[in-house]
Coordinates of C-alpha atoms in Angstrom, one line a residue:
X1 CA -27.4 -136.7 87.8
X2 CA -24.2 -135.1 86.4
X3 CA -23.2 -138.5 84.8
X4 CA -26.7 -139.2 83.2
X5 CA -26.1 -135.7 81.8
X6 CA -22.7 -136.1 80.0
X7 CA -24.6 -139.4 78.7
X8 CA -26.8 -138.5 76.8
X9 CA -24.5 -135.4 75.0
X10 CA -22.5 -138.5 74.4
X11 CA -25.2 -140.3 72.9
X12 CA -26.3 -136.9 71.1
X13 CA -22.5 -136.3 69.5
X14 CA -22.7 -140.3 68.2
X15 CA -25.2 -140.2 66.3
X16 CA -24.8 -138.8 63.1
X17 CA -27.8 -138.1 61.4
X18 CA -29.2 -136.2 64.2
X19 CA -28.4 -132.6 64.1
X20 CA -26.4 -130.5 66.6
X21 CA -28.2 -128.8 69.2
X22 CA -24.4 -126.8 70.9
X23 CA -21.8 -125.3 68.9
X24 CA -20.8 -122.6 66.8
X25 CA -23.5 -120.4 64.3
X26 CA -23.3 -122.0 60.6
X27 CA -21.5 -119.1 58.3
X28 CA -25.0 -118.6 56.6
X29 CA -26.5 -118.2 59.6
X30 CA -24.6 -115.5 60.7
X31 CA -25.2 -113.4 57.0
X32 CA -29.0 -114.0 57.2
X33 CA -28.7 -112.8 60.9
X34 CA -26.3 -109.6 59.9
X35 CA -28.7 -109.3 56.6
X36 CA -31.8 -109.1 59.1
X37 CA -30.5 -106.5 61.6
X38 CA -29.5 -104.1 58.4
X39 CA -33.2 -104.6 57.1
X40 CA -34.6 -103.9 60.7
X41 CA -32.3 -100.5 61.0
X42 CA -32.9 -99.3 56.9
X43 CA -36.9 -99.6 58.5
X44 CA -35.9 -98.1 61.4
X45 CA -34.5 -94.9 60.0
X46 CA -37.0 -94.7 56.9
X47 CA -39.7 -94.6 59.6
X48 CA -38.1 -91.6 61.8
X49 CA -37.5 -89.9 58.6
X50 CA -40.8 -90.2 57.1
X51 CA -42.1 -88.8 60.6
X52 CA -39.6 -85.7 60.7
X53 CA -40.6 -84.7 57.0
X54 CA -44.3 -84.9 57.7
X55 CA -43.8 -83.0 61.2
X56 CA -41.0 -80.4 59.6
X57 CA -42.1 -77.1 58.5
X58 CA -38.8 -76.4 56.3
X59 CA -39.0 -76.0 52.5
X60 CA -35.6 -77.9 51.8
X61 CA -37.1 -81.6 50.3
X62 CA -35.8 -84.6 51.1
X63 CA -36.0 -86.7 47.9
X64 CA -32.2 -86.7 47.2
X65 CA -31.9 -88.0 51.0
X66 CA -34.7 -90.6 51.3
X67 CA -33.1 -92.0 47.5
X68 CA -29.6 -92.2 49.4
X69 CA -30.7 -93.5 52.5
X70 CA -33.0 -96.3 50.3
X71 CA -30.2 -97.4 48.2
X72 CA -27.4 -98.1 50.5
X73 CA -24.0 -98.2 50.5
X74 CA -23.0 -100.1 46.9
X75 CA -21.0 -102.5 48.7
X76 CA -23.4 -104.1 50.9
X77 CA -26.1 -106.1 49.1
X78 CA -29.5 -105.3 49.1
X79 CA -32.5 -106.6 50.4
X80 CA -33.7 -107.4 46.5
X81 CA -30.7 -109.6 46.1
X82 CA -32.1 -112.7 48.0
X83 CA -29.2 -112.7 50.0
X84 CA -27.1 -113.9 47.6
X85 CA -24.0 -111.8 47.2
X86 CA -23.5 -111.2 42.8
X87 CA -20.9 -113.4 41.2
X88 CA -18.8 -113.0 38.2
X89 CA -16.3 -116.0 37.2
X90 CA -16.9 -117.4 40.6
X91 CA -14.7 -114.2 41.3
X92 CA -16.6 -111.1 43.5
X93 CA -17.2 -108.3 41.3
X94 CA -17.3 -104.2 42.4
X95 CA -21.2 -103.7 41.3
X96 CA -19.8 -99.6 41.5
X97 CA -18.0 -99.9 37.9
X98 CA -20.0 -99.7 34.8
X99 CA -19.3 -101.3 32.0
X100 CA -17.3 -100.0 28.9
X101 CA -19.9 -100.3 26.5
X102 CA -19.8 -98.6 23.3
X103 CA -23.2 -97.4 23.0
X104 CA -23.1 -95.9 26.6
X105 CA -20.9 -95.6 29.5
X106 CA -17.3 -95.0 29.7
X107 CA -14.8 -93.7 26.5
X108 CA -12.3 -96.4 25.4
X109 CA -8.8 -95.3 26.3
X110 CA -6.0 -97.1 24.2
X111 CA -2.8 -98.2 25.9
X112 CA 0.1 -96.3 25.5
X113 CA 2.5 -98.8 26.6
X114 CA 3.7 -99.3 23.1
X115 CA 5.9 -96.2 22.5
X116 CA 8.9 -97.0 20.3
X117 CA 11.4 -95.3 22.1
X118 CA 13.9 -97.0 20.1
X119 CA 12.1 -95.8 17.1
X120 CA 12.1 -92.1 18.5
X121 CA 15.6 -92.1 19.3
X122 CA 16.7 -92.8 15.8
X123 CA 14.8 -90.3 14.1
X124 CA 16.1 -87.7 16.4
X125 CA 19.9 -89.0 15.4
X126 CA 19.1 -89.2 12.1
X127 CA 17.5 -85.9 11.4
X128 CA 19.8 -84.5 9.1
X129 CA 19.7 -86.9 6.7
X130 CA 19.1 -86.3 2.9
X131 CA 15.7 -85.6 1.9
X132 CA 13.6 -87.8 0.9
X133 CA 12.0 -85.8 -1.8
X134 CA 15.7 -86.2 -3.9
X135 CA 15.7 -90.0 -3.6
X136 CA 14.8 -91.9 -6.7
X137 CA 12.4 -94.8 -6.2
X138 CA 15.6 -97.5 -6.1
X139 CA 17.0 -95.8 -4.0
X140 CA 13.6 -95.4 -1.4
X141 CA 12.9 -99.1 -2.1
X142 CA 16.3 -99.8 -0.8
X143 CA 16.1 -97.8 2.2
X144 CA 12.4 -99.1 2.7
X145 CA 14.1 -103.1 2.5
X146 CA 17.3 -102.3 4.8
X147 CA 15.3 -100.6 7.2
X148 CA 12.5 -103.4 7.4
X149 CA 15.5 -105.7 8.1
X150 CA 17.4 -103.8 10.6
X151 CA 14.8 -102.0 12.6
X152 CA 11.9 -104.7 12.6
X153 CA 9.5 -102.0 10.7
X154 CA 10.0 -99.5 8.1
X155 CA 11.6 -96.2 10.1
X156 CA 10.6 -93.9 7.4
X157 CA 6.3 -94.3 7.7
X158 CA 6.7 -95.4 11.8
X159 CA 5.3 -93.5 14.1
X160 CA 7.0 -92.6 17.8
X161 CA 3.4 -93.4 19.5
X162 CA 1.4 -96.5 18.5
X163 CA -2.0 -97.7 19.4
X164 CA -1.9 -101.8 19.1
X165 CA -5.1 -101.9 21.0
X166 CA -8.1 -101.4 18.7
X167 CA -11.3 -100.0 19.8
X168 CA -14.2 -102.3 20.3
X169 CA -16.6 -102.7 17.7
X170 CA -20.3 -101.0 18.3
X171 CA -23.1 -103.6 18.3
X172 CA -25.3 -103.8 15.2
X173 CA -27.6 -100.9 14.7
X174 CA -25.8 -98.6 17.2
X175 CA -26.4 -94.8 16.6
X176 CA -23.9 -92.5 17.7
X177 CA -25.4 -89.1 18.5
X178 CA -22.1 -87.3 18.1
X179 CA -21.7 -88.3 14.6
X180 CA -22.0 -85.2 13.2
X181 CA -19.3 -83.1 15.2
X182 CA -16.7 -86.0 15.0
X183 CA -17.6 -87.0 11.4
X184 CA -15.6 -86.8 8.6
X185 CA -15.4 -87.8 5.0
X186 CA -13.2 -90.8 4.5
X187 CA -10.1 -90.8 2.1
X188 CA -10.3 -92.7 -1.3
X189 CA -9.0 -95.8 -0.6
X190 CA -8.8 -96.7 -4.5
X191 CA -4.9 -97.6 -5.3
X192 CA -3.3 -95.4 -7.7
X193 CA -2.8 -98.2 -10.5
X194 CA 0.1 -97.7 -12.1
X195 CA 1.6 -99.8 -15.8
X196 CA 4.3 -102.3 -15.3
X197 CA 8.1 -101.1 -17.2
X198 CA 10.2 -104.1 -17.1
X199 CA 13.5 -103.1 -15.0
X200 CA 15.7 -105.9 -16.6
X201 CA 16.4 -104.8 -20.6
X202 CA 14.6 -107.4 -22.9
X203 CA 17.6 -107.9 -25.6
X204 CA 21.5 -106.8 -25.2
X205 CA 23.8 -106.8 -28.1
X206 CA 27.4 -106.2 -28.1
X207 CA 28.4 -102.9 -29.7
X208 CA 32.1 -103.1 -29.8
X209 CA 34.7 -100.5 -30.7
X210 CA 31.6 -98.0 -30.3
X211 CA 32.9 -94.5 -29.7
X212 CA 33.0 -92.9 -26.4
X213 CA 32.2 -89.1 -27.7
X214 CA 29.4 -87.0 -26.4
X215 CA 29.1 -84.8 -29.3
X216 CA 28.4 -88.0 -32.2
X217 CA 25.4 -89.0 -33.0
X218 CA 25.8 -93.0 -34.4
X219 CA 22.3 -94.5 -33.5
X220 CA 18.9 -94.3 -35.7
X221 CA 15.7 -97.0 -36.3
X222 CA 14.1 -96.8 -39.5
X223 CA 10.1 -97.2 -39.9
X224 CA 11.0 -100.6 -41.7
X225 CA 12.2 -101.6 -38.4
X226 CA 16.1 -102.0 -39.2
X227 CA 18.6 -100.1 -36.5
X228 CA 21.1 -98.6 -37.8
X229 CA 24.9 -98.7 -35.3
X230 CA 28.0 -96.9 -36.3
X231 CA 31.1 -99.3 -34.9
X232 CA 34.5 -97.0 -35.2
X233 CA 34.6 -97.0 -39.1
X234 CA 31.7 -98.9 -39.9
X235 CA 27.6 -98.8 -39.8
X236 CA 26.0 -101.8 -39.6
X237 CA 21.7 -102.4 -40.0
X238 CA 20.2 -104.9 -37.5
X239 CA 16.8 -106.1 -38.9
X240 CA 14.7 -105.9 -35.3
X241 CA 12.5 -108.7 -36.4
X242 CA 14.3 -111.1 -37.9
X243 CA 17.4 -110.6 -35.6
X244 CA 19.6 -110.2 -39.0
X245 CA 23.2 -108.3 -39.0
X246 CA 24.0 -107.0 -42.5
X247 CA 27.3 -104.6 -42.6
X248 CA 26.4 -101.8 -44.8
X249 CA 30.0 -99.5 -45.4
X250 CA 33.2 -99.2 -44.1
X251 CA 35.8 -96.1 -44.0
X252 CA 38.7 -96.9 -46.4
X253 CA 41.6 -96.3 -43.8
X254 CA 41.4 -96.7 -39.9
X255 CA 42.0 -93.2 -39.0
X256 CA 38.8 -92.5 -40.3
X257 CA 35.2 -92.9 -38.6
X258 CA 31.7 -92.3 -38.5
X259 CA 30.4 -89.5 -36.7
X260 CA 26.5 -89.8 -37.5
X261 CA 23.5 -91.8 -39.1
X262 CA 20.2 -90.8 -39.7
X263 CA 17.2 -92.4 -41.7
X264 CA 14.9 -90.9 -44.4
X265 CA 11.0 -90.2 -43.0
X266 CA 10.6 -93.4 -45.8
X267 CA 13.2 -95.7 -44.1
X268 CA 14.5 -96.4 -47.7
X269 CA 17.9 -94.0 -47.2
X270 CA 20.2 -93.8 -44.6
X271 CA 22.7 -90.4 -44.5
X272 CA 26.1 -91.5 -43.2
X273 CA 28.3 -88.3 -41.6
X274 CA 32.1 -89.3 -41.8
X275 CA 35.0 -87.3 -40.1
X276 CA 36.5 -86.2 -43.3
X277 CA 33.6 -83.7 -43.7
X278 CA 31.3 -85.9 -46.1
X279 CA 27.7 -86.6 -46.2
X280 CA 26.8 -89.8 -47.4
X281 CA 23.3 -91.2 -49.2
X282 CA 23.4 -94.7 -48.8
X283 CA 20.4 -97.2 -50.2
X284 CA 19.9 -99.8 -48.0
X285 CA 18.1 -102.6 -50.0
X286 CA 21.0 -102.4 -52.5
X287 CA 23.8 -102.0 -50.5
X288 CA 24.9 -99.0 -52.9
X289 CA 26.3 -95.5 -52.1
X290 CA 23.8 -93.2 -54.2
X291 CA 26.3 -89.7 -53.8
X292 CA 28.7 -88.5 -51.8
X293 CA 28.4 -84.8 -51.0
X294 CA 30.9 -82.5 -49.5
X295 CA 31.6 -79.3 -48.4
X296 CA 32.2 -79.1 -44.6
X297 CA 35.4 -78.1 -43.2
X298 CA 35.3 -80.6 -40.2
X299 CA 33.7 -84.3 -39.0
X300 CA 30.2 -84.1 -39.5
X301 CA 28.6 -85.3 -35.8
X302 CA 24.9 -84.2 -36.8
X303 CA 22.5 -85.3 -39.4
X304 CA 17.9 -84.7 -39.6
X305 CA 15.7 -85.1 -42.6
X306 CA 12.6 -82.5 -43.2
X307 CA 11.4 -84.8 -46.3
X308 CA 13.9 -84.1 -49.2
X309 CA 16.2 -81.5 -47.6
X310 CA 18.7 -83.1 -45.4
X311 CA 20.7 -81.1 -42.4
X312 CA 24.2 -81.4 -41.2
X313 CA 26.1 -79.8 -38.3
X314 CA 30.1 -80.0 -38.2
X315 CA 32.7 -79.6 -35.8
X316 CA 33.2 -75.7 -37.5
X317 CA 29.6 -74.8 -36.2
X318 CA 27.9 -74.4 -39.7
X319 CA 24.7 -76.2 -40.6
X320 CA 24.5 -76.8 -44.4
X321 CA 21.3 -77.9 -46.1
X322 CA 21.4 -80.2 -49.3
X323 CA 18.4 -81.0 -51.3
X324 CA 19.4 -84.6 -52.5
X325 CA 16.7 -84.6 -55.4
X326 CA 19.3 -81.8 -57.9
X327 CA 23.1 -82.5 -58.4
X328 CA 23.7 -79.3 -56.7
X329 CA 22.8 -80.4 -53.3
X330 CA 24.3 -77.6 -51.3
X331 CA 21.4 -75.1 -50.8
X332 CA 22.5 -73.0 -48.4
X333 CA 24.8 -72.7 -44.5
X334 CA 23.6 -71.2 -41.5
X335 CA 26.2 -69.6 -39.2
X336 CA 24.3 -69.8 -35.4
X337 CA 27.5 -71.5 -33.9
X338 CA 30.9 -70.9 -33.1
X339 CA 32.1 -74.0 -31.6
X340 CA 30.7 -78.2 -32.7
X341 CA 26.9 -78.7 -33.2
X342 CA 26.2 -81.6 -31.5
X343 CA 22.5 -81.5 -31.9
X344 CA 20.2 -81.2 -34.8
X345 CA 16.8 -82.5 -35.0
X346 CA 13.8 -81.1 -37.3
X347 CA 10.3 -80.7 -36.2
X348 CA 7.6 -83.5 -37.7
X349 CA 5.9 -80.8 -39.5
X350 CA 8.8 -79.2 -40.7
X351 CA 8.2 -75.6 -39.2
X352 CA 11.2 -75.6 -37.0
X353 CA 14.8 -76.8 -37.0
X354 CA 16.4 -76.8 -33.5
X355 CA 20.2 -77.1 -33.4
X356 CA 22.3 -77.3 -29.9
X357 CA 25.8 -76.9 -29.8
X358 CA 29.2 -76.6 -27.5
X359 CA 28.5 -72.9 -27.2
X360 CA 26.2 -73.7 -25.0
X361 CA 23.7 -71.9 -27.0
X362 CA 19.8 -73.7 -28.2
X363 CA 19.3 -72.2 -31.4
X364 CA 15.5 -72.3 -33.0
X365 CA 15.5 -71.5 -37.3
X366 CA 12.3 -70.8 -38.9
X367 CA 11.1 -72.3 -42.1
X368 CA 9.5 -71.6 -45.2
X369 CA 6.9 -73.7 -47.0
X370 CA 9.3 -76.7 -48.6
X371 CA 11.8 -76.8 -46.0
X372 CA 14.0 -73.8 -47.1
X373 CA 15.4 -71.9 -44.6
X374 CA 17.3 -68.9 -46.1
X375 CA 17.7 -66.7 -42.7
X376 CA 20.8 -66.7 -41.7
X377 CA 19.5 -65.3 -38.3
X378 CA 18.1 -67.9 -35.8
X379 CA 14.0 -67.3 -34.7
X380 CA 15.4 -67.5 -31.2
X381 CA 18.6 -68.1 -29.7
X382 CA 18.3 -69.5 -25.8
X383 CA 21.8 -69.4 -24.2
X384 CA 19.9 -71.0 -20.3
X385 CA 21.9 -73.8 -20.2
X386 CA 25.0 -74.1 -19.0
X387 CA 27.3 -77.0 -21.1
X388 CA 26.9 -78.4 -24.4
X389 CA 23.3 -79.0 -25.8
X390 CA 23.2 -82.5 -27.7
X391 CA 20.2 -83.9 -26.4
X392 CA 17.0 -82.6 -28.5
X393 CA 13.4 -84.3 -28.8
X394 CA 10.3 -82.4 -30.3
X395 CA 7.4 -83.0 -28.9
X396 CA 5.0 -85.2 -31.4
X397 CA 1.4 -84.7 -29.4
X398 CA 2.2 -80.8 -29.1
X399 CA 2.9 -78.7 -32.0
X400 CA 6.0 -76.0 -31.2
X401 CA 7.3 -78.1 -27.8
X402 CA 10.7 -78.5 -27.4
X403 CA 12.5 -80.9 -24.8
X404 CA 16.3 -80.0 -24.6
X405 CA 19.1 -81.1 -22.3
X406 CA 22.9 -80.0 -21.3
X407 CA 25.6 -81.7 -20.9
X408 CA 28.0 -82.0 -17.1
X409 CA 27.9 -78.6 -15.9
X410 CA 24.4 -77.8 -16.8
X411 CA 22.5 -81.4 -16.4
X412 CA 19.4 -80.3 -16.7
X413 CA 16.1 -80.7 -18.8
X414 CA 14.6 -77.7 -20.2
X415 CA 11.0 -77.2 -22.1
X416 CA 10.6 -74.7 -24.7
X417 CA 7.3 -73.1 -26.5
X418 CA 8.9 -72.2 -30.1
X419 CA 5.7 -70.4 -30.8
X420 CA 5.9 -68.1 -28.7
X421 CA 9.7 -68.3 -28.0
X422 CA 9.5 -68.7 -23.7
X423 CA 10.9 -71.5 -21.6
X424 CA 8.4 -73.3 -20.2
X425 CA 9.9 -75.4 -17.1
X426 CA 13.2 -76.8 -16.3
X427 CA 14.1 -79.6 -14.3
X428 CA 17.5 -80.9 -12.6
X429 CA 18.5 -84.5 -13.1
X430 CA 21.7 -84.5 -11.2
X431 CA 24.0 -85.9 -14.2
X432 CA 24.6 -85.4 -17.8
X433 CA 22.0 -85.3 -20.5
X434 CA 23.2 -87.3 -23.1
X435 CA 19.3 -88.0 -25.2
X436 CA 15.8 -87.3 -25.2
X437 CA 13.0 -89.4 -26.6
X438 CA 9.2 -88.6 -26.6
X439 CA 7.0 -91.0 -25.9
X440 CA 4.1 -91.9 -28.7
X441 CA 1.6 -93.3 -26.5
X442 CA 2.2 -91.6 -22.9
X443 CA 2.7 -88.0 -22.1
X444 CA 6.2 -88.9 -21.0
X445 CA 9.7 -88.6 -22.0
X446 CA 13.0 -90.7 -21.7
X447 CA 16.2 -89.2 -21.0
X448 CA 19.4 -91.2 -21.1
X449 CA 22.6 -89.8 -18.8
X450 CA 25.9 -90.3 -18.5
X451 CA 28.4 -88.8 -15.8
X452 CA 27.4 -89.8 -12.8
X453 CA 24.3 -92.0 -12.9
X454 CA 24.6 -93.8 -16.3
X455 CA 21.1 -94.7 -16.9
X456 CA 17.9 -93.6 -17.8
X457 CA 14.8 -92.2 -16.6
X458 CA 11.0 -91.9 -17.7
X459 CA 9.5 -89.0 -16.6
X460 CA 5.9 -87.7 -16.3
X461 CA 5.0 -84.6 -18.1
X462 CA 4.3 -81.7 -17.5
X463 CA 4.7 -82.5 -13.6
X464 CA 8.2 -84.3 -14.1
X465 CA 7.9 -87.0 -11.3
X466 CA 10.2 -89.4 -12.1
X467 CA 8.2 -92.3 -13.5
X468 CA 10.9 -95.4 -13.3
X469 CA 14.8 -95.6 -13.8
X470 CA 16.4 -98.0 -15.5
X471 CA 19.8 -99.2 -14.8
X472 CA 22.5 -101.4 -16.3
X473 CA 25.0 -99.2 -18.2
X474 CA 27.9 -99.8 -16.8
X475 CA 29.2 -96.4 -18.7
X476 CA 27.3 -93.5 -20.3
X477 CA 24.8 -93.8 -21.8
X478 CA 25.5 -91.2 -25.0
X479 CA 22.7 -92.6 -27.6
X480 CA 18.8 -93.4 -27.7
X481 CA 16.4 -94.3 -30.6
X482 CA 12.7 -95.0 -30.2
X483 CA 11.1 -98.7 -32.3
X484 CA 8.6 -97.6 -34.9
X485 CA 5.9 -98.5 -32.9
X486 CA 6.8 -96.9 -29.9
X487 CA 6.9 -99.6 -27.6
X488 CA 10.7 -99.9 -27.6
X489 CA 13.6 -97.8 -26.7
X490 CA 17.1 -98.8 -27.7
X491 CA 20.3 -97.7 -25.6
X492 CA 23.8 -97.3 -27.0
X493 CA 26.6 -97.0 -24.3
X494 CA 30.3 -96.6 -23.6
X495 CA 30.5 -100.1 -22.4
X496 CA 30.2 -101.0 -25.9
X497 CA 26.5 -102.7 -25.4
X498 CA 22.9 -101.9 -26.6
X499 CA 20.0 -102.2 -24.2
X500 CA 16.4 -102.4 -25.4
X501 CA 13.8 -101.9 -23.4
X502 CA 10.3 -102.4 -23.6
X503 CA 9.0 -99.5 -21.2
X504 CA 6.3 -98.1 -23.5
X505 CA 4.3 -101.0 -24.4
X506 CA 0.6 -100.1 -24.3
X507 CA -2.4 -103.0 -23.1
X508 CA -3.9 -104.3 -26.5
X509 CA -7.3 -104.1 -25.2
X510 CA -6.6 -100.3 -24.4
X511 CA -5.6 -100.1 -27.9
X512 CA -8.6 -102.0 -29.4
X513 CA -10.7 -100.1 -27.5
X514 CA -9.0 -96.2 -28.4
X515 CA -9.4 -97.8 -32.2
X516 CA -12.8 -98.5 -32.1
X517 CA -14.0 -95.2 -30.7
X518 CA -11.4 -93.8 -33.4
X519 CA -13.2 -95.5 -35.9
X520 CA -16.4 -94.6 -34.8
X521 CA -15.6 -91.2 -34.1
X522 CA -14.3 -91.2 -38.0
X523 CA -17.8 -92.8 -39.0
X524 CA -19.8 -90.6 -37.3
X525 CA -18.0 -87.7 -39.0
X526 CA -18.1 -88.8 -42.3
X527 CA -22.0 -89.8 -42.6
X528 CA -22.4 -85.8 -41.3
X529 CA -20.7 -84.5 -44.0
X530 CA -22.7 -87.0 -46.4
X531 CA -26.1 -85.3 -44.8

């Protein structure tokens, strides 16, 4: 019977489509089986529990327990599954870890894999560098470029510790409840816009055999627009607008020179200061020498107008005033300085007359109605700075300012309050004053320098941030005029070149717009007074 047994297992194994009665359990078989017997012992246990509590007379409860003992182990599936064990990805996923939701669950940590060590390790060797604060703007843009190039990022705003990771975004209409103890108001993000100053020059001219002496004076522009350049022995006009070069006078022998020009409040006269001691009255449509008037015992390096009366400083430290309307010009001397005034410049409404000389010394003179002054003793005489005083500007948006600057061993800017007679602020700009020009349109102020930046820089007052520097001088840079509009500031410099530059050009529609409530303002004013 043995044989008729192994047939028919033969007969069961060849065919196919029947299915197999001997062999191993099927895989699923075996997790329904093991899913069954944990079912059967969760029952199990429930049920002797469920008869202890009933039969127990303790007071300790058992929720916490039954709640445990109901919800398994978080690895093995539960009943409620289907038997099916979750899938994520195809991949088996830990149902144990939440999450990392932003309305609930767990905080978002950012990697710190990304600290620049290399980053930390050069600010730590470079720590003793200069300070930043003392840079000029150049100079932090170069910096800023080179260290973009070199290090991959700028060193100066990288930080040692950098989150790359970003935080994910909250879904729409999330509330956080912690708002209010982590809230805080946001900075202005509006950029500080600032007007563009051209960095290039927009005209140079050759200025050759133009003198390289800090205590001349041999640049001026006229209201009619004509600039006026002493050359060695010569003053020539350029007309600004039709770019024309007319040569107004020349000394008679070579030994001789001009030491300063300055133009009449009507653009009409120019006063020419020679190094013989003379004072010049030149008209310029003409071409004729009006009068020459003498008296000084040295080169004149110093001329200002207040209307009619004309000022001139010499090498001997006297100041004489001539009224050029009478043939006896001379008026009177003032005797404030023992050594060359360098600096002269009268105030636009004729109140004060500031002179500066090699003494070191700022003197301030006090005037009567018409221009006279007949003191021989200065208002106030400031002796702060330490070298020559040359450069002078007065202020023309602030009656009784005074900006004033010193020469090599002194190189700063100092700002005066004639009024009252106090020194206001004072700034150091690390090299040589050699001019001062107030802006018209902007409460700033130019300063041109010589030894050792030779170039010039706009500040911002009364806060003096440096506002732009402008560079191209090659030498110093001893002389500065203003255009008449304002717009325009014209450089003379020992390299024998002049440099204009447009860095005070206002926006027209600014201007319209400043006009119009002018006008308005004006219209306003005027139908009052008619009521």
């Amino acid at each position: 019977m043995s044989h008729f047994n192994f047939e028919n297992e033969l007969n069961s194994v060849l065919r196919m489509d029947a299915p197999i009665s001997k062999g191993p359990t099927m895989r699923w078989q075996k997790r329904m089986d093991n899913q069954q017997d944990c079912n059967n012992a969760n029952i199990s246990v429930n049920s002797s529990l469920n008869a202890s509590t009933t039969t127990t007379t303790s007071k300790t409860p058992m929720k916490n327990l039954n709640r445990s003992m109901n919800n398994p182990n978080p690895k093995t599936p539960s009943a409620g599954s289907g038997g099916k064990t979750p899938k994520s990805g195809g991949k088996t996923k830990t149902p144990g870890k939440a999450p990392k939701t932003p309305s609930g669950g767990d905080r978002f940590i950012p990697s710190r894999s990304s600290s620049q060590y290399d980053l930390g390790h050069f600010k730590i060797m470079n720590s003793n560098t200069e300070d930043p604060e003392l840079l000029s703007p150049s100079q932090k843009e170069f910096q800023k470029v080179m260290s973009e190039n070199l290090n991959g990022t700028d060193v100066g705003a990288g930080k040692v510790l950098s989150y790359q990771t970003k935080a994910p975004t909250a879904p729409a209409g999330f509330q956080n409840h912690l708002r209010v103890v982590y809230s805080k108001t946001p900075a202005s993000t509006a950029k500080k816009t600032t007007r563009n100053i051209p960095q290039v020059p927009e005209r140079i001219l050759d200025a050759p055999d133009i003198l390289d002496d800090y205590y001349l004076n041999l640049l001026d522009w006229s209201v009619n627009n004509q600039l006026a350049v002493c050359l060695g022995g010569s003053v020539y006009l350029w007309n600004a607008a039709s770019g024309d070069i007319n040569q107004l006078c020349q000394m008679e022998t070579a030994d001789e020179y001009i030491g300063a020009v300055a133009w009449i409040k009507e653009g009409n006269y120019l006063a020419v200061g020679t190094s013989n001691g003379e004072v010049q009255l030149w008209d310029v449509t003409a071409t004729k020498r009006l009068r020459n008037m003498s008296g000084h015992s040295a080169r004149v390096g110093s001329l200002s107008w207040n209307s009619y009366i004309l000022s001139s400083g010499s090498r001997s430290g006297a100041i004489h005033h001539h009224d050029v309307r009478v043939p006896n010009h001379h008026i009177s001397t003032l005797q404030g300085h023992n050594q060359e005034v360098c600096g002269l410049k009268w105030a636009q409404d004729g109140k004060f007359l500031a002179s500066g000389g090699n003494d070191n010394l700022l003197n301030i003179w006090g005037a009567q109605p018409g221009g006279f002054i007949t003191d021989n003793q200065p208002l106030y005489t400031f002796s702060q700075h330490q070298a020559a005083v040359k450069a002078l500007a007065w202020c023309p948006w602030q009656s009784g300012l005074l900006a004033s600057g010193g020469g090599t061993a002194d190189r700063h800017i100092r700002f005066w309050n004639c009024n009252t007679g106090t020194c206001l602020q004072s700034v150091d700009t690390k090299s040589q004053v050699c001019a001062l020009q107030w802006s018209k349109d902007y409460k700033e102020l130019i300063s041109s320098h010589g030894f050792a930046l030779n170039q010039l820089t706009i500040w911002k007052y009364p806060v003096m941030s440096k506002v732009a520097e402008l560079t191209g001088h090659t030498a110093r840079v001893l002389h500065m005029a203003m255009s008449p509009d304002g717009s325009t500031v014209v450089s003379a410099g020992a390299d024998e070149t002049l440099r204009l530059w447009k860095c005070f050009q206002v926006d027209e529609l600014k201007k319209k717009v400043q006009s119009t409530s002018t006008k308005d303002t004006k219209s306003k004013l005027s139908m009052t007074s008619i009521r």
